[in-house]
Coordinates of C-alpha atoms in Angstrom, one line a residue:
Chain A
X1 CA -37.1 -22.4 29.6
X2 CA -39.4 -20.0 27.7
X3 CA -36.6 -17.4 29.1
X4 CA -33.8 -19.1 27.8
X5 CA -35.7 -19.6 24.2
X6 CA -36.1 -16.2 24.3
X7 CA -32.6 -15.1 25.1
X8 CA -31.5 -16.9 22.3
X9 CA -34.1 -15.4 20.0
X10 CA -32.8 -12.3 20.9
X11 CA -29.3 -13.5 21.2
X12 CA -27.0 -11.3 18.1
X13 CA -26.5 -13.1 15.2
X14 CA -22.9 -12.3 15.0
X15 CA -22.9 -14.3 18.7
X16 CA -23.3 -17.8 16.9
X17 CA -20.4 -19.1 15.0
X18 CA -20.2 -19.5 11.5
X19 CA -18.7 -22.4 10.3
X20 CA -17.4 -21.1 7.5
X21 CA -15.1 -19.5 9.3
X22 CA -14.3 -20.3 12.6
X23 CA -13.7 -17.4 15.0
X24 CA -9.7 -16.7 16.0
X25 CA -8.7 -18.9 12.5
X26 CA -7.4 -16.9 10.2
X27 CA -6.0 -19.0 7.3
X28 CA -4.2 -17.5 4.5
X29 CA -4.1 -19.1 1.1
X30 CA -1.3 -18.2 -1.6
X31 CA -2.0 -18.0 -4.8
X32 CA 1.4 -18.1 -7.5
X33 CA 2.3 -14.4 -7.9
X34 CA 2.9 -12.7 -11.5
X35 CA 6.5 -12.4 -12.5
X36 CA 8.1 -11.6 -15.7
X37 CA 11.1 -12.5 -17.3
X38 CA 12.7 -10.0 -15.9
X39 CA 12.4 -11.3 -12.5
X40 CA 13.1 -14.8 -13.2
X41 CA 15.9 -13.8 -14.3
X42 CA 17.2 -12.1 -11.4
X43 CA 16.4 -14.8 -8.8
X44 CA 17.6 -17.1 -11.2
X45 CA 14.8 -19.3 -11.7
X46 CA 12.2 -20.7 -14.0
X47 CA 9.2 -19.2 -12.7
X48 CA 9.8 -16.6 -9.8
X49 CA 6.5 -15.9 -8.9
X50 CA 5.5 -19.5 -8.1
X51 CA 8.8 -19.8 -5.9
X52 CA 7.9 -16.4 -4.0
X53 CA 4.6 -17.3 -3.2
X54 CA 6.0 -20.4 -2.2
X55 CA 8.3 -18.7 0.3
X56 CA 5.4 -15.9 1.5
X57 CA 3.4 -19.2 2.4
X58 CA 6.2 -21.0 4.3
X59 CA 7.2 -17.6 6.1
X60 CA 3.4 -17.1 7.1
X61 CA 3.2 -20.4 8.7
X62 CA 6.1 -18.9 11.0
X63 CA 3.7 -15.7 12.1
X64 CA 1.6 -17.2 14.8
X65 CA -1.6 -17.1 14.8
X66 CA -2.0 -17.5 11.1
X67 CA -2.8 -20.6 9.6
X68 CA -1.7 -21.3 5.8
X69 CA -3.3 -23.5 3.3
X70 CA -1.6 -26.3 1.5
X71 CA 0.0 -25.0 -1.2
X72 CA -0.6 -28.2 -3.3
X73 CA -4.4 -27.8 -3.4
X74 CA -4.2 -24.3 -3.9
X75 CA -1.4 -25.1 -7.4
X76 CA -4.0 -28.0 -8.2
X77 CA -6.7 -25.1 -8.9
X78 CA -9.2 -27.1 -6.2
X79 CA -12.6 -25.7 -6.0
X80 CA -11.8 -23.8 -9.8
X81 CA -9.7 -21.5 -7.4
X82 CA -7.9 -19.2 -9.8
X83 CA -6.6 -15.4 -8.4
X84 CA -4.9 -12.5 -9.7
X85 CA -3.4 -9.5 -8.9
X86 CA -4.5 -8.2 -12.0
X87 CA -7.9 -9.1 -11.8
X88 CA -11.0 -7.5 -9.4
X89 CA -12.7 -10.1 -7.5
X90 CA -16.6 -10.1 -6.1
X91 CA -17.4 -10.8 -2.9
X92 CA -19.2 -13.7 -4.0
X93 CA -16.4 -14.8 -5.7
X94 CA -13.8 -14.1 -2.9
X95 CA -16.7 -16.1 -0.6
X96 CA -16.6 -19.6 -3.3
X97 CA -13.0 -19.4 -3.6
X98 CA -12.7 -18.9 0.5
X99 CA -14.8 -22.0 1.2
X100 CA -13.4 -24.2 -1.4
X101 CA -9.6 -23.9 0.2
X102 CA -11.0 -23.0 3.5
X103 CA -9.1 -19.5 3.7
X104 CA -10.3 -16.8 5.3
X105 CA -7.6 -14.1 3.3
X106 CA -6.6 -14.5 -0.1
X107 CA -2.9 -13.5 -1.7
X108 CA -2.2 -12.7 -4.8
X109 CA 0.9 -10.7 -6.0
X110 CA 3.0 -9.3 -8.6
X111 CA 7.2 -9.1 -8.7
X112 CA 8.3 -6.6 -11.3
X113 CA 12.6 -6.6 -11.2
X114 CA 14.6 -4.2 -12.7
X115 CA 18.6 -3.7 -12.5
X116 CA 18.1 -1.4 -9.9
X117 CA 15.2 -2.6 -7.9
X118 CA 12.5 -5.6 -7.2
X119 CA 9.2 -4.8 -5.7
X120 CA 7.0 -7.1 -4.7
X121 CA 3.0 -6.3 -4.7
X122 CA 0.6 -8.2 -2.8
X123 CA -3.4 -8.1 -2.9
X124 CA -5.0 -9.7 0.1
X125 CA -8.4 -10.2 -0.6
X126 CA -11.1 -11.3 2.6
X127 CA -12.8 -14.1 1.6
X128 CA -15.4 -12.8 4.1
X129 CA -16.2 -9.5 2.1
X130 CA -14.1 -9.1 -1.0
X131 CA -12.4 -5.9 0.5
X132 CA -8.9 -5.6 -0.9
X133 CA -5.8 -4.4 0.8
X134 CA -2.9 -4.0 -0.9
X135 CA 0.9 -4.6 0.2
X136 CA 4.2 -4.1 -1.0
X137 CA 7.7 -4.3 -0.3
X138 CA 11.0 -2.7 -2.2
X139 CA 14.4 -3.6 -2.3
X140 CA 18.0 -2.6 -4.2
X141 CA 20.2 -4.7 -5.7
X142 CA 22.0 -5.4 -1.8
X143 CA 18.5 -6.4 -0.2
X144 CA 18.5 -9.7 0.5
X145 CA 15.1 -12.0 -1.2
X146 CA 14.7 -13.5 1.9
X147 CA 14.4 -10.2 4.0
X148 CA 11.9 -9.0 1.3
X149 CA 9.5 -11.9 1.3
X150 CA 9.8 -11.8 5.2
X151 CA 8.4 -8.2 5.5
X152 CA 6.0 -8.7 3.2
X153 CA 4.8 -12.0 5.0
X154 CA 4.7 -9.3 8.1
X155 CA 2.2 -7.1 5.9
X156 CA 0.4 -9.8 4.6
X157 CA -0.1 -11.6 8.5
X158 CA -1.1 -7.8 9.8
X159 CA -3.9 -7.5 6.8
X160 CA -5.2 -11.0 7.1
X161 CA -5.9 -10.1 11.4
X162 CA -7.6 -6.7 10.6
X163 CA -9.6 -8.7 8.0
X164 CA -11.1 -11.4 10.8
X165 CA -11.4 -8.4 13.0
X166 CA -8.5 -9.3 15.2
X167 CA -5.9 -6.6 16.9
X168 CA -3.1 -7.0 14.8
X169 CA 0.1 -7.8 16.1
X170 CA 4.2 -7.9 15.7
X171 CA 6.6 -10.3 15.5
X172 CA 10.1 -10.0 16.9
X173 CA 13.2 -10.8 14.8
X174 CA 15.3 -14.3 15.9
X175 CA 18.4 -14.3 16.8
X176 CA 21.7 -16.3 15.7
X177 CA 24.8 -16.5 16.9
X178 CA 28.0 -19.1 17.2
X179 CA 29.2 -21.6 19.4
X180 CA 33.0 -21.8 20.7
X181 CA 34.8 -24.8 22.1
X182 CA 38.0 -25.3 24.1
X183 CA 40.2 -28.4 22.7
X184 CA 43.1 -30.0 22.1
X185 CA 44.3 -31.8 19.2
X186 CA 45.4 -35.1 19.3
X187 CA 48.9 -36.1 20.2
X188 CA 49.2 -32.6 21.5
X189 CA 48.6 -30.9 24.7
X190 CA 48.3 -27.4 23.0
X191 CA 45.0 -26.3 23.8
X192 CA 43.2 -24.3 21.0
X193 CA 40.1 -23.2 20.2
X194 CA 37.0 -24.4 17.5
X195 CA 34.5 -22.0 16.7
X196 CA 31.1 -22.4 14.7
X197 CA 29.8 -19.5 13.5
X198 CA 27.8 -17.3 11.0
X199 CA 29.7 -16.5 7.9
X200 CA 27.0 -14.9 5.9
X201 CA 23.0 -14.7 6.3
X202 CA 21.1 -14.9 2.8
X203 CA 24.5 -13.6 0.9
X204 CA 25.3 -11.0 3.3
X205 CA 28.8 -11.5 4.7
X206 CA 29.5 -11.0 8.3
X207 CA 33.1 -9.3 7.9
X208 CA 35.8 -11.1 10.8
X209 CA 32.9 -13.5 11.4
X210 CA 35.2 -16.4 14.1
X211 CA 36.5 -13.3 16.2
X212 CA 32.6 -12.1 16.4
X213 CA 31.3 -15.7 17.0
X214 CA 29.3 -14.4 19.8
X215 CA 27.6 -11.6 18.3
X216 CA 24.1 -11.8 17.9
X217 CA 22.7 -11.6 14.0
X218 CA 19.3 -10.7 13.7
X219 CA 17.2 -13.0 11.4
X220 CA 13.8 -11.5 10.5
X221 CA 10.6 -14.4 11.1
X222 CA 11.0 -16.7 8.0
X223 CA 13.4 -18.3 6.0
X224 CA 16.8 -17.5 5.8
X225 CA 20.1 -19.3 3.8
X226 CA 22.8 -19.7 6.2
X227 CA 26.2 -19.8 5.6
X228 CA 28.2 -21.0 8.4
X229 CA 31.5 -21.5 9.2
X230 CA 34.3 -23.8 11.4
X231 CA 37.7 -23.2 12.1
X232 CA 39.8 -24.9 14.7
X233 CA 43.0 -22.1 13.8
X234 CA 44.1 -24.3 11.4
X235 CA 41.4 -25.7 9.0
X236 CA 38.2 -24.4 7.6
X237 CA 35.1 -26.0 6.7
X238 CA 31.9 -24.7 5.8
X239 CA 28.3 -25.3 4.8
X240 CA 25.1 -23.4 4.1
X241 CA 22.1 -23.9 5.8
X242 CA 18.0 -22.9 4.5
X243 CA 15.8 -22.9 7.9
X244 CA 12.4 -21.0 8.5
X245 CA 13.3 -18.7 11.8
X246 CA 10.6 -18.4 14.3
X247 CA 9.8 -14.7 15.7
X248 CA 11.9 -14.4 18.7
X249 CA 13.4 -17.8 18.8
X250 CA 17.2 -17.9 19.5
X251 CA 19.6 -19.9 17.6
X252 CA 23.1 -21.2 17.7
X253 CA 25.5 -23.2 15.2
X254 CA 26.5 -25.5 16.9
X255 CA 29.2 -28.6 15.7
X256 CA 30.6 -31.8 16.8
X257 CA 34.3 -32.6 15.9
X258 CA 34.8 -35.5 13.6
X259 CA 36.0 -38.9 14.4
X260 CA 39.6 -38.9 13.3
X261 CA 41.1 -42.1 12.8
X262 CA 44.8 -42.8 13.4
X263 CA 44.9 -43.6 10.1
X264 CA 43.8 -40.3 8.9
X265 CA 46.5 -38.6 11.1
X266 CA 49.3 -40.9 9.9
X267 CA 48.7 -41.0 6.6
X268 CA 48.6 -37.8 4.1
X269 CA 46.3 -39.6 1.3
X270 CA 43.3 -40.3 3.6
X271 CA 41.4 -36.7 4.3
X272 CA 41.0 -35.9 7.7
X273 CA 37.4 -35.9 8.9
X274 CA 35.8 -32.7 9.1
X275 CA 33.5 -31.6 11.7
X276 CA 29.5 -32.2 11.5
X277 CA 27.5 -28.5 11.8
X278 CA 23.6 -28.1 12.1
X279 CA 21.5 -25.0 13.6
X280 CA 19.8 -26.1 17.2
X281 CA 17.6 -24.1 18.8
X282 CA 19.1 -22.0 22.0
X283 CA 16.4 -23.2 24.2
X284 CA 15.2 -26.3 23.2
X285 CA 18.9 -27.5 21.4
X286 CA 17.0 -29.4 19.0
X287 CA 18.8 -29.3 15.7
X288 CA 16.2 -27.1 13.5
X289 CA 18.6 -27.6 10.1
X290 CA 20.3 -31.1 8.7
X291 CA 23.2 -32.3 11.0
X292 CA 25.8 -32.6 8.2
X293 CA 29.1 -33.7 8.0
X294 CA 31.2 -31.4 6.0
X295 CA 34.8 -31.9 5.1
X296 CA 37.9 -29.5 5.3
X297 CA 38.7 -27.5 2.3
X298 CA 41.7 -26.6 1.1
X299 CA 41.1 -22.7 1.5
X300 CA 38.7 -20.4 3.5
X301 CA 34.9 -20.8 2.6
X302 CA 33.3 -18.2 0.7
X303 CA 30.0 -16.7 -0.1
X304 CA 29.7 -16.9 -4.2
X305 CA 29.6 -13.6 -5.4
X306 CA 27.0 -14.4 -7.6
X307 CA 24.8 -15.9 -4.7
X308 CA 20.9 -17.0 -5.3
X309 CA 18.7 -17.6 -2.6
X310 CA 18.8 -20.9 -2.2
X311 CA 15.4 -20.7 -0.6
X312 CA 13.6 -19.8 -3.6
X313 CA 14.4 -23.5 -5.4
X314 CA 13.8 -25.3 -2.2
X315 CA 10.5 -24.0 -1.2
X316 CA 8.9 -24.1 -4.8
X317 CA 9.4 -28.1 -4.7
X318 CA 6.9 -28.3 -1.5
X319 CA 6.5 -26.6 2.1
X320 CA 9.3 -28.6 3.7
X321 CA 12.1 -28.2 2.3
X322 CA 15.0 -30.8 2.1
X323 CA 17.5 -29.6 4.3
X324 CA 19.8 -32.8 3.9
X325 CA 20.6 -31.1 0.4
X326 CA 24.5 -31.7 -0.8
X327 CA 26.3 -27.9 0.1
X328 CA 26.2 -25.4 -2.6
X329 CA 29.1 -23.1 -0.1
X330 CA 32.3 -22.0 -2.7
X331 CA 35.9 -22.3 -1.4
X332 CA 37.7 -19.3 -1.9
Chain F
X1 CA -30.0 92.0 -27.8
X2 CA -27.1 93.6 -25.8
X3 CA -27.2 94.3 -22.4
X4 CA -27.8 97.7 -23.0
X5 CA -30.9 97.0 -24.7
X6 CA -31.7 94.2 -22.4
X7 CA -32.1 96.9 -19.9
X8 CA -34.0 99.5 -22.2
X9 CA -36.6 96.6 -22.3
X10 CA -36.8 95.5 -18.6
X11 CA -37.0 99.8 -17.6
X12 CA -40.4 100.0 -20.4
X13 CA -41.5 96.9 -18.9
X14 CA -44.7 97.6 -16.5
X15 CA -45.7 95.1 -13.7
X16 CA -49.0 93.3 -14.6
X17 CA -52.1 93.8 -13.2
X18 CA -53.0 91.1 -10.3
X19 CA -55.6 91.2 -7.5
X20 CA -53.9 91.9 -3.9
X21 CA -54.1 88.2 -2.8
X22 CA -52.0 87.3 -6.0
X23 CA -49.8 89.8 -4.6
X24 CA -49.8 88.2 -0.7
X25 CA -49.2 84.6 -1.6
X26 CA -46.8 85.6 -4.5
X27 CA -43.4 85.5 -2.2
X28 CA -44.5 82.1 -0.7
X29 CA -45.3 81.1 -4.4
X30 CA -41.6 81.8 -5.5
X31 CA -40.1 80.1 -2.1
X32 CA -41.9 77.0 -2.9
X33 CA -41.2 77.0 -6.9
X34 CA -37.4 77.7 -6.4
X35 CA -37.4 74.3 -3.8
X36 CA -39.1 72.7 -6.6
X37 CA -36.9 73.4 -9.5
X38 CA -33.9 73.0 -7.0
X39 CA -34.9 69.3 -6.3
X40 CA -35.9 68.7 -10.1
X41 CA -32.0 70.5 -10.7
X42 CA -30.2 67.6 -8.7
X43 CA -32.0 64.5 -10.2
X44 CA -30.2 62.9 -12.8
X45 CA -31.3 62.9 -16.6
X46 CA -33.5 59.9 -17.4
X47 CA -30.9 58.8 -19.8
X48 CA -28.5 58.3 -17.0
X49 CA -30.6 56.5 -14.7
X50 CA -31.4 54.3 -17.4
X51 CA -27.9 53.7 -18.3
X52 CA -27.0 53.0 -14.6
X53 CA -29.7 50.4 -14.9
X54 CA -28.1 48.5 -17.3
X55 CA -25.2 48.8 -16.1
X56 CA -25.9 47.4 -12.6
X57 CA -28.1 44.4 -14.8
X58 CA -25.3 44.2 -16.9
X59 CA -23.0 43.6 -13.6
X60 CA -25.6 41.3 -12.3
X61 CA -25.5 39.1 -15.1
X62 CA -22.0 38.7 -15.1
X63 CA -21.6 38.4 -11.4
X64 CA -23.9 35.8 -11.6
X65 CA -22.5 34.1 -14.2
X66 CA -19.3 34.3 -12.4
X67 CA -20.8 32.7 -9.5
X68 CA -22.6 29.8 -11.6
X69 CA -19.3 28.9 -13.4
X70 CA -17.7 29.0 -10.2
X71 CA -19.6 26.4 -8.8
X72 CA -19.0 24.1 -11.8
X73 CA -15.2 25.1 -12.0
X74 CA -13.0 21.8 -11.7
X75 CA -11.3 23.2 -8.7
X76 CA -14.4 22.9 -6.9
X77 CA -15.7 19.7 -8.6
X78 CA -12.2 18.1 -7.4
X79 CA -12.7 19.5 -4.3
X80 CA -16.3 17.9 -3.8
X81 CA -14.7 14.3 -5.3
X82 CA -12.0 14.3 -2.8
X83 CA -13.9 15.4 -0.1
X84 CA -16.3 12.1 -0.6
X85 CA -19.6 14.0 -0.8
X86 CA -19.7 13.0 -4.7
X87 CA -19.1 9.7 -3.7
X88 CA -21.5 9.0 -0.7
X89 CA -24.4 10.8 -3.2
X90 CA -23.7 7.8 -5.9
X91 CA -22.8 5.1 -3.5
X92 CA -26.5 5.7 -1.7
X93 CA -27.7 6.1 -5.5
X94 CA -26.0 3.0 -6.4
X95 CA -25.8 0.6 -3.5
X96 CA -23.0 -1.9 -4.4
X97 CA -22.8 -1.1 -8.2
X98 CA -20.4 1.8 -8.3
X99 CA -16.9 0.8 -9.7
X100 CA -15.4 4.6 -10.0
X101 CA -16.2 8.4 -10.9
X102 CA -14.3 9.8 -13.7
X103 CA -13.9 13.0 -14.2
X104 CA -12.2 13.7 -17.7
X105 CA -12.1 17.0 -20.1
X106 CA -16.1 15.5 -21.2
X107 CA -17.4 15.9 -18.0
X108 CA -18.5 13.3 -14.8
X109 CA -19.3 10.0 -15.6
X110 CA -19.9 7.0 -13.4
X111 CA -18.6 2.9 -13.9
X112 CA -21.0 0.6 -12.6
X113 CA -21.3 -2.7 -12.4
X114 CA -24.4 -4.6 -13.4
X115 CA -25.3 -5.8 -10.1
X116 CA -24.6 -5.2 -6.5
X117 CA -21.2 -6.9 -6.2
X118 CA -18.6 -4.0 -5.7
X119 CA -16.5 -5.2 -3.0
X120 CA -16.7 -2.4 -0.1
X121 CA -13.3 -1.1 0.1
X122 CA -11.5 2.0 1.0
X123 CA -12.1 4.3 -1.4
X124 CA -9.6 6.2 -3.7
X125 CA -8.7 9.1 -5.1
X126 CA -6.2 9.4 -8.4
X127 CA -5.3 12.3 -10.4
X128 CA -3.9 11.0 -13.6
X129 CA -1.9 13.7 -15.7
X130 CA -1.1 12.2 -19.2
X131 CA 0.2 14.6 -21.2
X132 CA -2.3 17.2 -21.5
X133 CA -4.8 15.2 -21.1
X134 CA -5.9 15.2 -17.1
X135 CA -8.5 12.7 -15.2
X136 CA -9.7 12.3 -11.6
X137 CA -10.6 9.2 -10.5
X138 CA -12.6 8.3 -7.5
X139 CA -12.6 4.2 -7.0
X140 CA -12.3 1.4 -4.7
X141 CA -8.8 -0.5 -3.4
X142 CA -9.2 -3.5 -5.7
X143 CA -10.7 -2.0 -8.8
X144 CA -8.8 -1.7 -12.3
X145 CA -8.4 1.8 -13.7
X146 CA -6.9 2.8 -17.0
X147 CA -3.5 4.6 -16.9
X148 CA -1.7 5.4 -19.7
X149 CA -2.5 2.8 -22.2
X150 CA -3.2 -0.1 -19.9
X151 CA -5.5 -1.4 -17.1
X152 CA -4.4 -1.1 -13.9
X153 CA -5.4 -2.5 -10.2
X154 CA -5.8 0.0 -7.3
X155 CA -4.6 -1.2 -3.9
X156 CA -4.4 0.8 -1.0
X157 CA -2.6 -0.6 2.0
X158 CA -2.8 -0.6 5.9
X159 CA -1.1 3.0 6.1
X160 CA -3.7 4.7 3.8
X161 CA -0.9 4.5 0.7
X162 CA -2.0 3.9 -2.4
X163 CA -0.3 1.6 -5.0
X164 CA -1.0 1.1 -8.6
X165 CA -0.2 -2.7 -10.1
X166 CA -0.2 -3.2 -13.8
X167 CA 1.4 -5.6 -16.4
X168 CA 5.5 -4.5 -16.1
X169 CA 4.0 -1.4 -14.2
X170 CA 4.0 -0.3 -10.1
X171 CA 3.2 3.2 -8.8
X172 CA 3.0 4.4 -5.6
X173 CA 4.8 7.1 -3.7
X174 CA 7.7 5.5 -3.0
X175 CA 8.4 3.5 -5.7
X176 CA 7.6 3.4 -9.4
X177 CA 8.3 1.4 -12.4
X178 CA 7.8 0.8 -16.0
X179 CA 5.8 4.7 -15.4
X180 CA 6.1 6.8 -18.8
X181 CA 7.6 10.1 -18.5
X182 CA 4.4 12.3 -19.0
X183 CA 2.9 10.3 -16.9
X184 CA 2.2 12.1 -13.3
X185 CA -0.1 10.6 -10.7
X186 CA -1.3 11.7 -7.2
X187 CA -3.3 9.6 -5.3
X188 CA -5.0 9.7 -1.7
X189 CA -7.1 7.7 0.2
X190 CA -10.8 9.6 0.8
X191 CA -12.7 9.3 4.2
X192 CA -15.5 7.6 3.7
X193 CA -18.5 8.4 6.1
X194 CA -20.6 5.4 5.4
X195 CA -17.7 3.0 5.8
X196 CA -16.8 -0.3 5.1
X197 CA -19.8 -2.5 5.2
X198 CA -19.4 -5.6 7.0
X199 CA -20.6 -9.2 6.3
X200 CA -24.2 -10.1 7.1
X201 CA -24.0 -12.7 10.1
X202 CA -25.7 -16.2 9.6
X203 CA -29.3 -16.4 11.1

């Protein structure tokens, strides 16, 4: 017994846990990033910084193992927990603002946006020491938001692991591709074919998107805008889709025909039914977007030219975003 | 007197009366006084050692001037600030208070914060050209420095790259924005020997 006492005596102090912070839990908290006019602006909305913090925190909770904090209590200034880039923190600061939101790293950031460029700045602060790190990711005019905030998330996740001491790690990109079906119409015994598949990722178009339905698109970890499209060789329909992609996870658009009614066939004035779409994942086939009925257009769907990440106004309103959202996709 | 009469003089002349020792020693005499003036014939005039004197104090003096000023030259100053030794000096001077060395056209001068709490980061090292004006900075990732007219934060990031975040303003050596013109900055990350210190564990 005395042994044991004295084991423990001599045990090192690093060997007990602090409860403060747990060892393995590394939780990040976001704190609204600095934008100008400028940059709201260019992302087209009112406050740009609080939507891309928004979106760093949501794509963070993708990168296993990090841990985010509530974005509400952070907004709600709990615990007097204000951050800047701008601004040098103490450790003893870093420490009070740490145990009030229960983070381990802090984020703070700046977005500066020109014609030419955005860059996005990040300070990650350990709310174990104070140390600073800093982060930062570039992009032209043809960069998509959603890839920027994603490899910034990367940087940020890499920093917050060094900071609790933990081998830092990678995450592997998803995967998306289309779904094809073999059918015949009714009334007809003309086999032909329905494909689902991507028609743009986050404003990028996929050019001769049904003929590569099969083609694998790389998503990096986070959230992404969608476009997708249907096409059973003689109508089009179409829909966008914002979803947070997991690192390495495999996904498909997948889509079940409408319910036609004879009265829809027989009669010109009633719209035939257009197909429902949703993203499942590949491996589990659980839908990971809204299953939405869409209806035909008239034309071929389109990316709008002047395309906003739609991510950035769904993420800002909360950390789950409402995917059952009516679809913002232009027809040609 | 000609040399006619030169030898008129020497032939009249008549050898003086010495006792026979004189005459004995007299040839060893003459061998030893010619050796003498010979030696006293090669040594130089006391004007000229004199002047060689100064001359080599003179040289002295300047080499040792040139030596003394070439320990304080900036070269070597910047050299001793980006090497860390500068830094580790003050940091052990100043546990925990030092915000960042500046050197600037009025010397070395030292930001420190009124108590111990400087975070330990990596240290930094700027070289700010503005203008004409030139200042090397040696501070912290997460400290502010001034740039141009305005305050901004130093960051350096997993790679060892250093950014500089300000009010419509980035640096860093990829990217740059809202930078004036006259503006040039180099930046580095400096070893430092005594590391990041790390948190006290709980007792």
């Amino acid at each position: 017994m005395k042994n044991a006492i004295c084991l423990l005596m001599f045990l090192p102090a690093a060997a007990y846990p602090n409860p403060d912070y747990p060892t393995g839990n590394m939780s990040v908290a976001v704190f609204n990033f600095q934008s100008d006019k400028g940059a709201n602006e260019k992302f087209g909305v009112a406050d740009a910084g609080k939507s891309v913090a928004s979106l760093l925190a949501c794509d963070l909770s993708a990168l296993e193992p990090i841990r985010v904090v509530d974005r509400g209590s952070i907004q709600q200034g709990e615990g007097s927990s204000k951050m800047s880039l701008g601004e040098p923190i103490t450790p003893e600061g870093a420490r009070q603002i740490g145990r009030a939101l229960g983070a381990t790293s802090l984020v703070s950031g700046q977005i500066l946006a020109s014609h030419a460029q955005v860059i996005i700045a990040a300070k990650v602060v350990s709310a174990e020491t104070g140390a600073a790190t800093g982060a930062m990711v570039k992009g032209d005019t043809s960069t998509p938001i959603a890839d920027l905030i994603s490899q910034l998330g990367a940087q940020v996740a890499r920093i917050a692991m060094i900071q609790k001491g933990v081998e830092p790690t990678s995450w592997a990109p998803a995967a998306i591709v289309g779904t094809r079906e073999r059918a015949t119409s009714l009334g007809s015994n003309i086999p032909h074919d329905e494909v689902a598949c991507v028609l743009a990722i986050d404003g990028r178009v996929i050019p001769d998107e049904v003929e590569k339905w099969s083609q694998t698109q790389t998503l990096l970890p986070g959230f992404h805008e969608i476009f997708v499209r249907y096409y059973d060789g003689t109508a089009s329909a179409g829909h966008d889709f914002v979803f947070n992609a997991k690192p390495g996870a495999s996904y498909e658009v997948y889509f079940e025909k409408g319910h036609l009614s004879l009265a829809s066939l027989n009669t010109p004035a009633v719209p035939s039914v257009g197909p429902v779409l949703w993203i499942r994942d590949q491996r589990t086939r659980e839908p990971v977007t809204a299953v939405t009925q869409v209806s035909f257009g008239p034309r071929q769907p389109g990316v709008p030219t002047d395309f906003e990440f739609r991510g950035l106004n769904d993420v800002s309103t909360g950390d789950n975003p409402d995917f059952s959202r009516s679809p913002s996709l232009r027809f040609k | 007197m000609n040399p006619r009469e030169l030898d008129k003089y020497l032939r009249e002349a008549r050898v003086p009366e010495r006792p026979d020792d004189y005459w004995s020693e007299f040839p060893s005499r003459v061998v030893g006084r010619a050796r003498t003036e010979r030696v006293a014939g090669i040594r130089p005039a006391p004007w000229r050692l004199g002047a060689a004197a100064a001359l080599a104090a003179a040289f002295g003096l300047v080499l040792g001037f040139a030596l003394w000023h070439r320990h304080a030259a900036p070269g070597d100053a910047y050299g001793s600030l980006r090497d860390g030794r500068v830094l580790r000096e003050l940091q052990t001077r100043y546990p925990g208070r030092l915000q960042a060395i500046i050197q600037d056209g009025s010397g070395l001068h030292t930001q420190l914060s009124d108590s111990a709490d400087v975070s330990a980061s990596d240290p930094i090292l700027l070289e700010i050209r503005d203008g004409k004006d030139r200042r090397v900075v040696v501070t912290f990732s997460g400290q502010l420095v001034r740039c141009g007219d305005r305050n901004v934060m130093v960051l350096s990031d997993l790679g060892g790259q250093v950014m500089l975040v300000g009010d419509g303003f980035f640096w860093s050596r990829q990217a740059s924005s809202g930078l004036a013109d006259v503006v040039h900055i180099r930046a580095e990350r400096i070893p430092n020997e005594l590391g990041r210190s790390k948190p006290s564990p709980p007792l």
